[in-house]
mmCIF file of C-alpha atoms in Angstrom:
data_model
loop_
_atom_site.group_PDB
_atom_site.id
_atom_site.type_symbol
_atom_site.label_atom_id
_atom_site.label_comp_id
_atom_site.label_asym_id
_atom_site.label_seq_id
_atom_site.Cartn_x
_atom_site.Cartn_y
_atom_site.Cartn_z
ATOM 1 C CA MET A 1 -26.616 -21.383 -37.286
ATOM 2 C CA LEU A 2 -28.405 -19.893 -33.914
ATOM 3 C CA LEU A 3 -26.230 -21.202 -31.842
ATOM 4 C CA SER A 4 -22.940 -20.047 -34.166
ATOM 5 C CA LYS A 5 -24.394 -16.319 -34.139
ATOM 6 C CA ALA A 6 -25.147 -16.524 -30.162
ATOM 7 C CA VAL A 7 -21.474 -17.582 -29.688
ATOM 8 C CA PHE A 8 -20.447 -14.665 -31.821
ATOM 9 C CA VAL A 9 -22.257 -11.989 -29.767
ATOM 10 C CA PHE A 10 -20.990 -13.933 -26.537
ATOM 11 C CA GLU A 11 -17.904 -13.418 -27.725
ATOM 12 C CA LEU A 12 -18.395 -9.957 -29.013
ATOM 13 C CA HIS A 13 -19.706 -9.014 -25.848
ATOM 14 C CA ASN A 14 -16.418 -10.362 -23.791
ATOM 15 C CA ARG A 15 -14.117 -8.486 -26.021
ATOM 16 C CA TRP A 16 -16.275 -5.000 -25.168
ATOM 17 C CA ALA A 17 -16.287 -5.794 -21.726
ATOM 18 C CA ILE A 18 -12.415 -6.668 -21.487
ATOM 19 C CA ALA A 19 -11.908 -3.341 -23.610
ATOM 20 C CA MET A 20 -14.082 -1.474 -21.100
ATOM 21 C CA GLU A 21 -12.680 -2.564 -18.360
ATOM 22 C CA ALA A 22 -9.086 -1.933 -19.594
ATOM 23 C CA ALA A 23 -10.198 1.820 -20.637
ATOM 24 C CA ASN A 24 -11.802 2.333 -17.032
ATOM 25 C CA LEU A 25 -8.618 0.874 -15.544
ATOM 26 C CA SER A 26 -6.638 3.283 -17.627
ATOM 27 C CA ARG A 27 -9.007 6.402 -16.886
ATOM 28 C CA LEU A 28 -8.256 5.420 -12.578
ATOM 29 C CA ILE A 29 -4.945 5.037 -13.098
ATOM 30 C CA GLU A 30 -4.563 8.871 -14.852
ATOM 31 C CA ALA A 31 -6.827 9.831 -11.903
ATOM 32 C CA ILE A 32 -4.370 8.268 -9.100
ATOM 33 C CA TYR A 33 -1.327 9.935 -10.579
ATOM 34 C CA ASP A 34 -3.078 13.493 -10.529
ATOM 35 C CA CYS A 35 -3.229 12.944 -6.925
ATOM 36 C CA ALA A 36 0.423 12.879 -7.077
ATOM 37 C CA ILE A 37 0.379 16.700 -7.866
ATOM 38 C CA ASP A 38 -3.174 17.631 -6.047
ATOM 39 C CA PRO A 39 -3.985 15.700 -3.028
ATOM 40 C CA ALA A 40 -7.373 17.144 -3.002
ATOM 41 C CA LEU A 41 -8.341 14.703 -5.799
ATOM 42 C CA TRP A 42 -7.847 11.649 -3.541
ATOM 43 C CA PRO A 43 -11.797 11.335 -2.047
ATOM 44 C CA SER A 44 -13.072 11.415 -5.656
ATOM 45 C CA THR A 45 -10.073 8.643 -6.509
ATOM 46 C CA LEU A 46 -10.813 6.432 -3.601
ATOM 47 C CA GLU A 47 -14.242 6.300 -4.244
ATOM 48 C CA GLN A 48 -13.799 5.684 -7.969
ATOM 49 C CA ILE A 49 -11.758 2.748 -6.516
ATOM 50 C CA ALA A 50 -14.083 1.802 -4.318
ATOM 51 C CA VAL A 51 -16.926 1.087 -6.971
ATOM 52 C CA ALA A 52 -14.452 -0.271 -9.103
ATOM 53 C CA HIS A 53 -14.151 -3.161 -6.898
ATOM 54 C CA ASN A 54 -18.631 -3.084 -5.833
ATOM 55 C CA SER A 55 -17.438 -1.700 -2.463
ATOM 56 C CA MET A 56 -19.317 0.537 0.193
ATOM 57 C CA ALA A 57 -16.144 2.496 1.566
ATOM 58 C CA GLY A 58 -12.527 2.437 1.226
ATOM 59 C CA THR A 59 -9.442 3.794 3.320
ATOM 60 C CA LEU A 60 -5.797 4.995 3.132
ATOM 61 C CA ASN A 61 -4.052 4.501 5.826
ATOM 62 C CA VAL A 62 -0.401 4.739 7.741
ATOM 63 C CA MET A 63 0.622 3.059 10.721
ATOM 64 C CA ASP A 64 3.601 5.205 12.353
ATOM 65 C CA PHE A 65 5.582 2.611 14.233
ATOM 66 C CA VAL A 66 7.508 5.442 16.076
ATOM 67 C CA THR A 67 4.353 6.726 17.571
ATOM 68 C CA GLY A 68 2.132 3.682 17.356
ATOM 69 C CA ALA A 69 -0.351 6.073 15.972
ATOM 70 C CA GLU A 70 -2.603 5.233 12.834
ATOM 71 C CA ARG A 71 -3.413 8.188 10.471
ATOM 72 C CA THR A 72 -6.065 8.307 7.893
ATOM 73 C CA LEU A 73 -4.798 10.231 4.989
ATOM 74 C CA VAL A 74 -8.496 9.645 3.144
ATOM 75 C CA HIS A 75 -11.447 8.180 3.581
ATOM 76 C CA VAL A 76 -14.641 7.641 1.878
ATOM 77 C CA GLY A 77 -18.297 5.667 2.912
ATOM 78 C CA ILE A 78 -17.130 5.975 6.629
ATOM 79 C CA SER A 79 -19.099 9.174 8.974
ATOM 80 C CA ASP A 80 -16.534 11.579 10.460
ATOM 81 C CA HIS A 81 -18.311 9.670 13.622
ATOM 82 C CA TYR A 82 -17.152 5.871 12.688
ATOM 83 C CA GLN A 83 -13.567 7.119 11.858
ATOM 84 C CA ALA A 84 -13.058 9.060 15.143
ATOM 85 C CA LEU A 85 -14.356 6.338 16.936
ATOM 86 C CA TYR A 86 -11.798 4.057 14.993
ATOM 87 C CA ARG A 87 -8.665 6.359 15.936
ATOM 88 C CA ASP A 88 -9.831 7.069 19.549
ATOM 89 C CA ARG A 89 -11.043 3.632 20.955
ATOM 90 C CA TYR A 90 -10.573 0.694 17.720
ATOM 91 C CA GLN A 91 -7.362 1.058 16.053
ATOM 92 C CA GLY A 92 -5.753 -0.519 19.007
ATOM 93 C CA CYS A 93 -8.026 -4.032 18.619
ATOM 94 C CA ASP A 94 -7.599 -4.218 14.877
ATOM 95 C CA VAL A 95 -7.315 -7.925 13.704
ATOM 96 C CA PHE A 96 -6.028 -7.590 10.093
ATOM 97 C CA ALA A 97 -2.941 -5.203 11.754
ATOM 98 C CA HIS A 98 -1.109 -7.618 12.330
ATOM 99 C CA SER A 99 -1.195 -10.531 9.123
ATOM 100 C CA LEU A 100 -1.196 -7.353 6.871
ATOM 101 C CA LEU A 101 2.341 -6.943 7.974
ATOM 102 C CA LEU A 102 3.142 -10.653 6.894
ATOM 103 C CA CYS A 103 1.765 -9.564 3.412
ATOM 104 C CA PRO A 104 3.902 -8.803 0.550
ATOM 105 C CA VAL A 105 3.470 -5.151 -0.965
ATOM 106 C CA ASP A 106 1.243 -4.997 -3.635
ATOM 107 C CA GLN A 107 -0.559 -7.931 -2.710
ATOM 108 C CA PRO A 108 -4.322 -8.098 -1.823
ATOM 109 C CA ALA A 109 -5.467 -9.888 1.197
ATOM 110 C CA THR A 110 -8.935 -10.977 1.883
ATOM 111 C CA SER A 111 -10.680 -11.237 5.141
ATOM 112 C CA GLU A 112 -10.718 -14.752 5.054
ATOM 113 C CA GLU A 113 -6.802 -14.784 4.641
ATOM 114 C CA LEU A 114 -6.143 -12.140 7.028
ATOM 115 C CA ALA A 115 -8.232 -13.422 9.991
ATOM 116 C CA ALA A 116 -9.409 -16.326 11.113
ATOM 117 C CA GLU A 117 -13.806 -16.007 10.611
ATOM 118 C CA ASP A 118 -14.342 -16.996 14.425
ATOM 119 C CA GLU A 119 -11.740 -14.913 15.667
ATOM 120 C CA LEU A 120 -13.451 -11.807 13.210
ATOM 121 C CA LEU A 121 -16.827 -12.383 14.045
ATOM 122 C CA GLN A 122 -16.118 -12.310 17.853
ATOM 123 C CA SER A 123 -13.908 -9.313 18.023
ATOM 124 C CA ARG A 124 -14.780 -5.642 19.222
ATOM 125 C CA ILE A 125 -13.796 -4.026 16.376
ATOM 126 C CA TYR A 126 -16.321 -6.137 14.196
ATOM 127 C CA ARG A 127 -19.167 -6.205 17.034
ATOM 128 C CA GLU A 128 -19.008 -2.647 17.825
ATOM 129 C CA TRP A 129 -17.409 -1.129 14.880
ATOM 130 C CA ALA A 130 -18.245 -3.101 11.380
ATOM 131 C CA VAL A 131 -21.720 -4.242 12.147
ATOM 132 C CA PRO A 132 -23.256 -1.109 12.609
ATOM 133 C CA GLN A 133 -22.214 0.317 9.609
ATOM 134 C CA GLY A 134 -23.093 -2.866 7.356
ATOM 135 C CA PHE A 135 -19.380 -3.569 6.825
ATOM 136 C CA ARG A 136 -18.172 -7.677 6.423
ATOM 137 C CA TYR A 137 -15.606 -8.378 3.692
ATOM 138 C CA VAL A 138 -12.435 -6.525 3.506
ATOM 139 C CA LEU A 139 -9.545 -6.133 0.892
ATOM 140 C CA LEU A 140 -6.411 -4.766 1.988
ATOM 141 C CA THR A 141 -3.625 -3.957 0.128
ATOM 142 C CA ALA A 142 -0.031 -3.024 1.648
ATOM 143 C CA LEU A 143 1.555 -0.039 -0.029
ATOM 144 C CA ILE A 144 4.719 0.707 1.652
ATOM 145 C CA LYS A 145 6.360 -1.234 4.264
ATOM 146 C CA ASN A 146 9.546 -0.203 6.401
ATOM 147 C CA HIS A 147 10.793 0.153 9.829
ATOM 148 C CA ALA A 148 9.064 3.571 10.282
ATOM 149 C CA ARG A 149 5.509 3.001 8.917
ATOM 150 C CA LEU A 150 3.015 1.080 7.458
ATOM 151 C CA ALA A 151 0.907 2.138 4.701
ATOM 152 C CA PHE A 152 -2.030 0.314 2.975
ATOM 153 C CA ILE A 153 -5.072 0.946 0.797
ATOM 154 C CA GLY A 154 -8.693 -0.794 1.911
ATOM 155 C CA VAL A 155 -12.008 -1.252 0.996
ATOM 156 C CA THR A 156 -14.602 -2.971 2.581
ATOM 157 C CA ARG A 157 -18.685 -4.079 1.658
ATOM 158 C CA GLY A 158 -21.501 -5.812 3.373
ATOM 159 C CA GLU A 159 -22.823 -9.116 3.820
ATOM 160 C CA ALA A 160 -24.935 -9.514 0.688
ATOM 161 C CA ASP A 161 -22.230 -8.753 -1.790
ATOM 162 C CA GLY A 162 -20.213 -11.729 -0.212
ATOM 163 C CA PRO A 163 -16.402 -11.949 -0.231
ATOM 164 C CA TYR A 164 -14.053 -10.439 -2.649
ATOM 165 C CA ASP A 165 -12.881 -12.715 -5.425
ATOM 166 C CA ALA A 166 -9.745 -13.497 -7.344
ATOM 167 C CA GLU A 167 -10.813 -11.008 -10.404
ATOM 168 C CA GLU A 168 -11.563 -8.401 -7.725
ATOM 169 C CA GLN A 169 -7.783 -9.178 -6.152
ATOM 170 C CA ALA A 170 -6.418 -9.303 -9.682
ATOM 171 C CA ARG A 171 -7.658 -5.792 -10.119
ATOM 172 C CA MET A 172 -6.412 -4.078 -6.854
ATOM 173 C CA ALA A 173 -3.046 -5.777 -7.414
ATOM 174 C CA LEU A 174 -3.459 -3.803 -10.870
ATOM 175 C CA LEU A 175 -3.886 -0.480 -9.269
ATOM 176 C CA ALA A 176 -1.670 -1.053 -5.899
ATOM 177 C CA PRO A 177 1.559 -0.264 -7.091
ATOM 178 C CA HIS A 178 -0.053 2.880 -8.653
ATOM 179 C CA VAL A 179 -1.531 4.138 -5.509
ATOM 180 C CA ARG A 180 1.776 3.060 -3.965
ATOM 181 C CA ARG A 181 3.687 5.625 -6.373
ATOM 182 C CA ALA A 182 1.221 8.465 -6.118
ATOM 183 C CA ILE A 183 1.247 8.636 -2.202
ATOM 184 C CA THR A 184 5.451 8.125 -1.701
ATOM 185 C CA ILE A 185 5.913 10.748 -4.444
ATOM 186 C CA ALA A 186 2.978 13.020 -2.975
ATOM 187 C CA ASP A 187 4.737 12.930 0.598
ATOM 188 C CA LEU A 188 8.120 14.042 -1.230
ATOM 189 C CA ILE A 189 6.354 17.233 -3.335
ATOM 190 C CA ASP A 190 5.559 20.508 -1.077
ATOM 191 C CA HIS A 191 2.261 20.940 -2.520
ATOM 192 C CA LYS A 192 1.850 24.652 -1.113
ATOM 193 C CA GLY A 193 5.245 25.344 -3.233
ATOM 194 C CA LEU A 194 3.472 23.913 -6.391
ATOM 195 C CA GLU A 195 0.456 26.206 -6.191
ATOM 196 C CA ARG A 196 3.115 28.943 -6.071
ATOM 197 C CA ASP A 197 5.522 27.733 -8.535
ATOM 198 C CA ASP A 198 5.806 25.319 -11.396
ATOM 199 C CA LEU A 199 6.931 21.630 -11.066
ATOM 200 C CA ALA A 200 10.440 22.098 -11.515
ATOM 201 C CA ALA A 201 10.683 24.404 -8.836
ATOM 202 C CA THR A 202 9.048 22.424 -6.313
ATOM 203 C CA LEU A 203 11.583 19.805 -7.057
ATOM 204 C CA ASP A 204 14.786 21.800 -6.583
ATOM 205 C CA ALA A 205 13.402 22.016 -2.658
ATOM 206 C CA LEU A 206 13.465 18.259 -2.400
ATOM 207 C CA THR A 207 16.702 16.222 -1.151
ATOM 208 C CA THR A 208 15.577 13.729 -2.843
ATOM 209 C CA ALA A 209 17.199 12.873 -6.104
ATOM 210 C CA ALA A 210 14.468 14.178 -8.776
ATOM 211 C CA LEU A 211 14.560 14.483 -12.820
ATOM 212 C CA VAL A 212 12.511 15.762 -15.073
ATOM 213 C CA LEU A 213 12.587 14.073 -18.426
ATOM 214 C CA GLY A 214 11.594 14.785 -22.374
ATOM 215 C CA ALA A 215 9.895 12.625 -24.673
ATOM 216 C CA ASP A 216 12.912 11.055 -25.518
ATOM 217 C CA GLY A 217 14.633 10.336 -21.959
ATOM 218 C CA ARG A 218 16.618 13.629 -22.575
ATOM 219 C CA LEU A 219 17.019 15.718 -19.094
ATOM 220 C CA VAL A 220 14.667 18.959 -19.251
ATOM 221 C CA HIS A 221 15.897 19.573 -15.750
ATOM 222 C CA SER A 222 16.794 17.947 -12.448
ATOM 223 C CA ASN A 223 17.531 19.469 -8.757
ATOM 224 C CA ALA A 224 20.516 20.064 -6.506
ATOM 225 C CA ALA A 225 19.984 15.919 -5.363
ATOM 226 C CA GLY A 226 19.639 14.846 -8.728
ATOM 227 C CA GLU A 227 22.407 16.774 -10.159
ATOM 228 C CA ALA A 228 24.954 14.819 -7.587
ATOM 229 C CA ASN A 229 22.822 11.742 -8.332
ATOM 230 C CA LEU A 230 24.244 11.868 -11.834
ATOM 231 C CA ALA A 231 27.665 13.369 -10.617
ATOM 232 C CA ARG A 232 28.317 10.348 -8.836
ATOM 233 C CA GLY A 233 27.663 7.832 -11.530
ATOM 234 C CA ASP A 234 26.563 4.901 -9.931
ATOM 235 C CA LEU A 235 23.390 4.537 -10.598
ATOM 236 C CA LEU A 236 22.261 6.862 -13.364
ATOM 237 C CA LEU A 237 24.113 8.475 -16.312
ATOM 238 C CA SER A 238 23.571 11.000 -18.599
ATOM 239 C CA ARG A 239 25.045 9.994 -21.814
ATOM 240 C CA ALA A 240 24.607 12.816 -24.532
ATOM 241 C CA GLY A 241 22.074 14.166 -22.427
ATOM 242 C CA ILE A 242 19.788 11.084 -22.362
ATOM 243 C CA ILE A 243 19.428 9.685 -18.802
ATOM 244 C CA GLU A 244 20.137 5.523 -18.781
ATOM 245 C CA PRO A 245 21.498 3.345 -15.906
ATOM 246 C CA TRP A 246 24.800 2.438 -15.824
ATOM 247 C CA ASP A 247 24.176 -0.838 -16.161
ATOM 248 C CA ARG A 248 23.148 -1.482 -19.589
ATOM 249 C CA THR A 249 21.588 -4.607 -19.246
ATOM 250 C CA VAL A 250 18.472 -3.081 -17.515
ATOM 251 C CA SER A 251 18.191 -0.111 -20.101
ATOM 252 C CA PRO A 252 15.477 -1.664 -22.195
ATOM 253 C CA ALA A 253 13.570 -2.164 -18.771
ATOM 254 C CA PHE A 254 14.200 1.072 -17.934
ATOM 255 C CA ARG A 255 13.144 2.750 -21.223
ATOM 256 C CA ALA A 256 9.812 0.931 -21.034
ATOM 257 C CA MET A 257 8.915 2.199 -17.741
ATOM 258 C CA LEU A 258 9.712 5.918 -19.241
ATOM 259 C CA ALA A 259 7.464 5.420 -22.082
ATOM 260 C CA ALA A 260 4.635 3.617 -19.998
ATOM 261 C CA GLU A 261 1.465 5.468 -19.823
ATOM 262 C CA ALA A 262 0.814 4.360 -16.076
ATOM 263 C CA GLY A 263 4.359 5.477 -15.085
ATOM 264 C CA GLY A 264 6.301 2.413 -13.227
ATOM 265 C CA THR A 265 8.870 1.715 -10.455
ATOM 266 C CA ILE A 266 12.362 -0.375 -11.074
ATOM 267 C CA THR A 267 15.162 -1.315 -8.713
ATOM 268 C CA LEU A 268 18.339 -0.382 -9.976
ATOM 269 C CA ALA A 269 21.950 -1.990 -8.730
ATOM 270 C CA ARG A 270 24.404 0.744 -7.593
ATOM 271 C CA ARG A 271 27.796 0.109 -9.143
ATOM 272 C CA GLY A 272 29.637 -0.924 -6.087
ATOM 273 C CA GLY A 273 27.245 -2.289 -4.359
ATOM 274 C CA GLY A 274 23.393 -1.544 -3.042
ATOM 275 C CA SER A 275 20.745 -0.310 -4.953
ATOM 276 C CA ALA A 276 18.110 2.370 -5.573
ATOM 277 C CA VAL A 277 14.122 2.515 -6.432
ATOM 278 C CA VAL A 278 13.612 4.543 -9.555
ATOM 279 C CA SER A 279 9.810 5.452 -9.298
ATOM 280 C CA ALA A 280 8.124 7.590 -12.693
ATOM 281 C CA LEU A 281 5.435 9.848 -12.789
ATOM 282 C CA PRO A 282 4.032 10.635 -16.052
ATOM 283 C CA LEU A 283 3.606 14.554 -16.844
ATOM 284 C CA ARG A 284 1.166 14.209 -19.927
ATOM 285 C CA SER A 285 -2.171 14.626 -18.889
ATOM 286 C CA GLY A 286 -4.884 16.077 -16.213
ATOM 287 C CA ARG A 287 -3.536 17.994 -13.153
ATOM 288 C CA ARG A 288 -0.105 16.889 -13.994
ATOM 289 C CA ARG A 289 0.646 18.426 -17.598
ATOM 290 C CA SER A 290 -0.867 21.960 -16.210
ATOM 291 C CA ALA A 291 2.255 21.628 -13.284
ATOM 292 C CA ALA A 292 5.080 20.548 -15.972
ATOM 293 C CA SER A 293 6.643 22.440 -18.385
ATOM 294 C CA GLY A 294 6.024 21.870 -22.631
ATOM 295 C CA GLN A 295 8.569 19.605 -22.888
ATOM 296 C CA ALA A 296 8.204 17.512 -19.727
ATOM 297 C CA ARG A 297 6.831 14.177 -19.906
ATOM 298 C CA VAL A 298 8.024 12.145 -16.598
ATOM 299 C CA ALA A 299 9.541 13.095 -13.705
ATOM 300 C CA LEU A 300 11.772 10.469 -12.079
ATOM 301 C CA PHE A 301 12.384 10.033 -7.921
ATOM 302 C CA VAL A 302 15.045 7.853 -6.693
ATOM 303 C CA GLN A 303 14.897 6.730 -3.298
ATOM 304 C CA ASP A 304 16.857 3.890 -0.903
ATOM 305 C CA ASN A 305 14.417 1.030 -0.574
ATOM 306 C CA PRO A 306 11.221 2.751 0.355
ATOM 307 C CA CYS A 307 9.839 -0.721 0.858
ATOM 308 C CA GLY A 308 11.769 -2.553 3.021
ATOM 309 C CA PRO A 309 10.609 -5.356 5.668
ATOM 310 C CA HIS A 310 10.092 -4.287 9.067
ATOM 311 C CA ALA A 311 11.695 -6.388 11.380
ATOM 312 C CA ILE A 312 8.646 -7.773 13.170
ATOM 313 C CA GLU A 313 7.976 -9.176 9.486
ATOM 314 C CA LEU A 314 11.086 -10.587 9.332
ATOM 315 C CA LEU A 315 10.520 -12.249 12.659
ATOM 316 C CA GLY A 316 7.369 -13.464 11.731
ATOM 317 C CA ARG A 317 8.536 -15.031 8.561
ATOM 318 C CA ALA A 318 11.656 -16.520 10.396
ATOM 319 C CA TYR A 319 9.009 -18.887 12.233
ATOM 320 C CA GLY A 320 6.427 -19.098 10.277
ATOM 321 C CA LEU A 321 3.999 -17.045 12.481
ATOM 322 C CA THR A 322 0.548 -16.294 11.526
ATOM 323 C CA GLY A 323 -0.994 -12.355 12.598
ATOM 324 C CA ALA A 324 -2.620 -13.722 15.342
ATOM 325 C CA GLU A 325 0.551 -14.974 16.845
ATOM 326 C CA LEU A 326 2.586 -11.942 16.284
ATOM 327 C CA ARG A 327 -0.395 -10.165 17.295
ATOM 328 C CA VAL A 328 -0.328 -11.885 21.174
ATOM 329 C CA LEU A 329 3.892 -12.010 21.035
ATOM 330 C CA LEU A 330 3.473 -8.187 20.832
ATOM 331 C CA GLY A 331 1.145 -8.097 23.489
ATOM 332 C CA LEU A 332 3.029 -9.820 25.829
ATOM 333 C CA ALA A 333 6.251 -7.796 24.916
ATOM 334 C CA ASP A 334 3.902 -4.621 26.115
ATOM 335 C CA ASP A 335 3.557 -6.217 29.620
ATOM 336 C CA ALA A 336 -0.086 -7.433 28.854
ATOM 337 C CA THR A 337 -1.548 -11.052 29.838
ATOM 338 C CA PRO A 338 -3.225 -13.433 27.724
ATOM 339 C CA ALA A 339 -6.229 -11.954 29.525
ATOM 340 C CA ASP A 340 -5.724 -8.686 28.961
ATOM 341 C CA ILE A 341 -5.047 -9.397 24.933
ATOM 342 C CA ALA A 342 -8.289 -11.231 24.855
ATOM 343 C CA LYS A 343 -9.866 -8.178 26.490
ATOM 344 C CA ARG A 344 -8.319 -5.898 24.257
ATOM 345 C CA TYR A 345 -9.347 -7.621 20.907
ATOM 346 C CA GLY A 346 -12.722 -9.004 22.212
ATOM 347 C CA ILE A 347 -11.448 -12.689 21.335
ATOM 348 C CA ALA A 348 -12.165 -15.657 23.792
ATOM 349 C CA PRO A 349 -9.525 -16.490 26.140
ATOM 350 C CA SER A 350 -9.365 -19.826 24.960
ATOM 351 C CA THR A 351 -8.093 -18.429 21.743
ATOM 352 C CA VAL A 352 -5.290 -16.504 23.204
ATOM 353 C CA ARG A 353 -4.194 -19.868 24.681
ATOM 354 C CA THR A 354 -4.061 -21.355 21.382
ATOM 355 C CA HIS A 355 -1.786 -19.280 19.827
ATOM 356 C CA LEU A 356 0.476 -18.997 23.006
ATOM 357 C CA LYS A 357 0.992 -22.342 22.409
ATOM 358 C CA SER A 358 1.414 -22.371 19.058
ATOM 359 C CA LEU A 359 3.868 -19.485 19.848
ATOM 360 C CA PHE A 360 6.045 -21.965 22.002
ATOM 361 C CA ALA A 361 5.871 -24.941 19.389
ATOM 362 C CA LYS A 362 7.229 -22.491 16.647
ATOM 363 C CA THR A 363 9.676 -20.886 18.580
ATOM 364 C CA GLY A 364 10.999 -23.421 20.711
ATOM 365 C CA ALA A 365 10.557 -21.036 23.871
ATOM 366 C CA LYS A 366 9.386 -22.441 27.045
ATOM 367 C CA ARG A 367 8.379 -19.415 28.943
ATOM 368 C CA GLN A 368 6.769 -15.729 28.011
ATOM 369 C CA LYS A 369 9.452 -14.406 29.139
ATOM 370 C CA ASP A 370 11.494 -15.857 26.690
ATOM 371 C CA LEU A 371 9.236 -14.893 23.971
ATOM 372 C CA VAL A 372 9.660 -11.593 24.870
ATOM 373 C CA LYS A 373 13.377 -11.550 24.706
ATOM 374 C CA LEU A 374 13.177 -13.369 21.638
ATOM 375 C CA LEU A 375 11.312 -10.664 19.952
ATOM 376 C CA MET A 376 13.406 -7.763 21.793
ATOM 377 C CA SER A 377 16.452 -9.264 20.254
ATOM 378 C CA THR A 378 15.381 -8.886 16.699
ATOM 379 C CA PRO A 379 16.341 -5.336 16.582
ATOM 380 C CA PRO A 380 15.246 -2.560 15.671
ATOM 381 C CA VAL A 381 11.775 -3.851 17.036
ATOM 382 C CA ALA A 382 9.636 -1.728 19.051
ATOM 383 C CA ALA A 383 7.454 -3.450 21.878
ATOM 384 C CA LYS A 384 4.300 -1.432 20.451
ATOM 385 C CA PRO A 385 4.973 -1.091 16.857
ATOM 386 C CA LEU A 386 1.130 -1.878 15.954
#
C-alpha cells in the first residue's frame, strides 16, 4: 500500500513536471515570436533561453561570408569588454565555427561534438577568453546557412555544471526553429516603419512576398510581392478568398501550420519546378497582436531557399571532412603555413600535421597546392569564409 502510494505520488510529480515544462516552453516560444516584431525584447528572451538550459551566458550571432566578419546580434552573460575582445582578437580563431558549418540547421551540437577535447583545451580562445569568464561547455545550433552567412545561437556554462545532455539538446532543438523564423522575419521587417505604422503598412514596403490571413485562412492583406505571387499561381492560390497551396496534397500540412499556436515553416513545391519556404508568424498575442489588425491571425512570408547549404559544407560532406580538417584547408587557401595555422588557433603544430595528413588521405591530393586547387574549384567558395 505504501509502495503504491509512493508510485502514485512519483507519477503525479512527473506529470506535473512535464506539464510545467510544456507551459514554460510555450511561453518561451511566444516570447521568441514577439522578438520578430520588437527586437528590443531579444536580450530578455535570450536570457530565458539560457536559463532554460542551465547556462550562464548566451549569444545570437551571424557570420558574414562575404566580409569574413562576425556580428553578434545579442548577447547575455558576457561583458562588453569580453565581447569586444572576441570581435577584435578571437573570432578568427574560434575552434567551433568550421564544425558548426557541417551541422544540419536546427540540430544542436555540444562542445564534445564540435571539437576534440585536447584541441579545445589547448586553443587560444579557450585559454585566453573562455577560462577567465568561467566558461567550459557550449551548446551551439546553426539557424541559417547559405552562401552569404551562417547564423547561430549558443549557450555556455561552467565546469561544475557539466556537459550538456541529450534532454537539453532536445529542448534547444524544439526552440531553434522558432528562433530561426523569428530572426528571418525580423530581418525582413522595417521596425522603424512598424513603430510608425501598423503591420500591414510595414509589410507593403517589403520586396519579399507577405500575406496576412484571418482565422479561417482567408486573405486579410497582401503586399505587392504577395499579390504577384498569388497571380502567378505556381505556389499559393486564393480559392474563394482562402489561401491554399496549389498542390492539394500538402493542404493538410499547410492548414496545420496556420492553426499552430507557435507558427511553423513548410517547404512548398512550385508548379513547374523549384520550391519556396513559407514561414508563418502568429499574430494572436503579445507585441504581435498590438501591431496587427483585429482580423489578422497569422502572417506568411515566402522566401526562396533561405537556408540552402554553403558550398564549403557540400565539399566537407563530399569528402567526409571534420571541422578541424576544414579549418586547416581554409587556412592553406589563405596562404597560411601549417605553423601559421597552429599559431592562429593556439594548438600544437603536430595536431595540424595530423589534420593535413588526413586531408591528403580523404581527398587523394598529394600536395598542399592540390588541396587549395580542390577548394577553389568548388564554386562559390571564398578563400576566407570564416
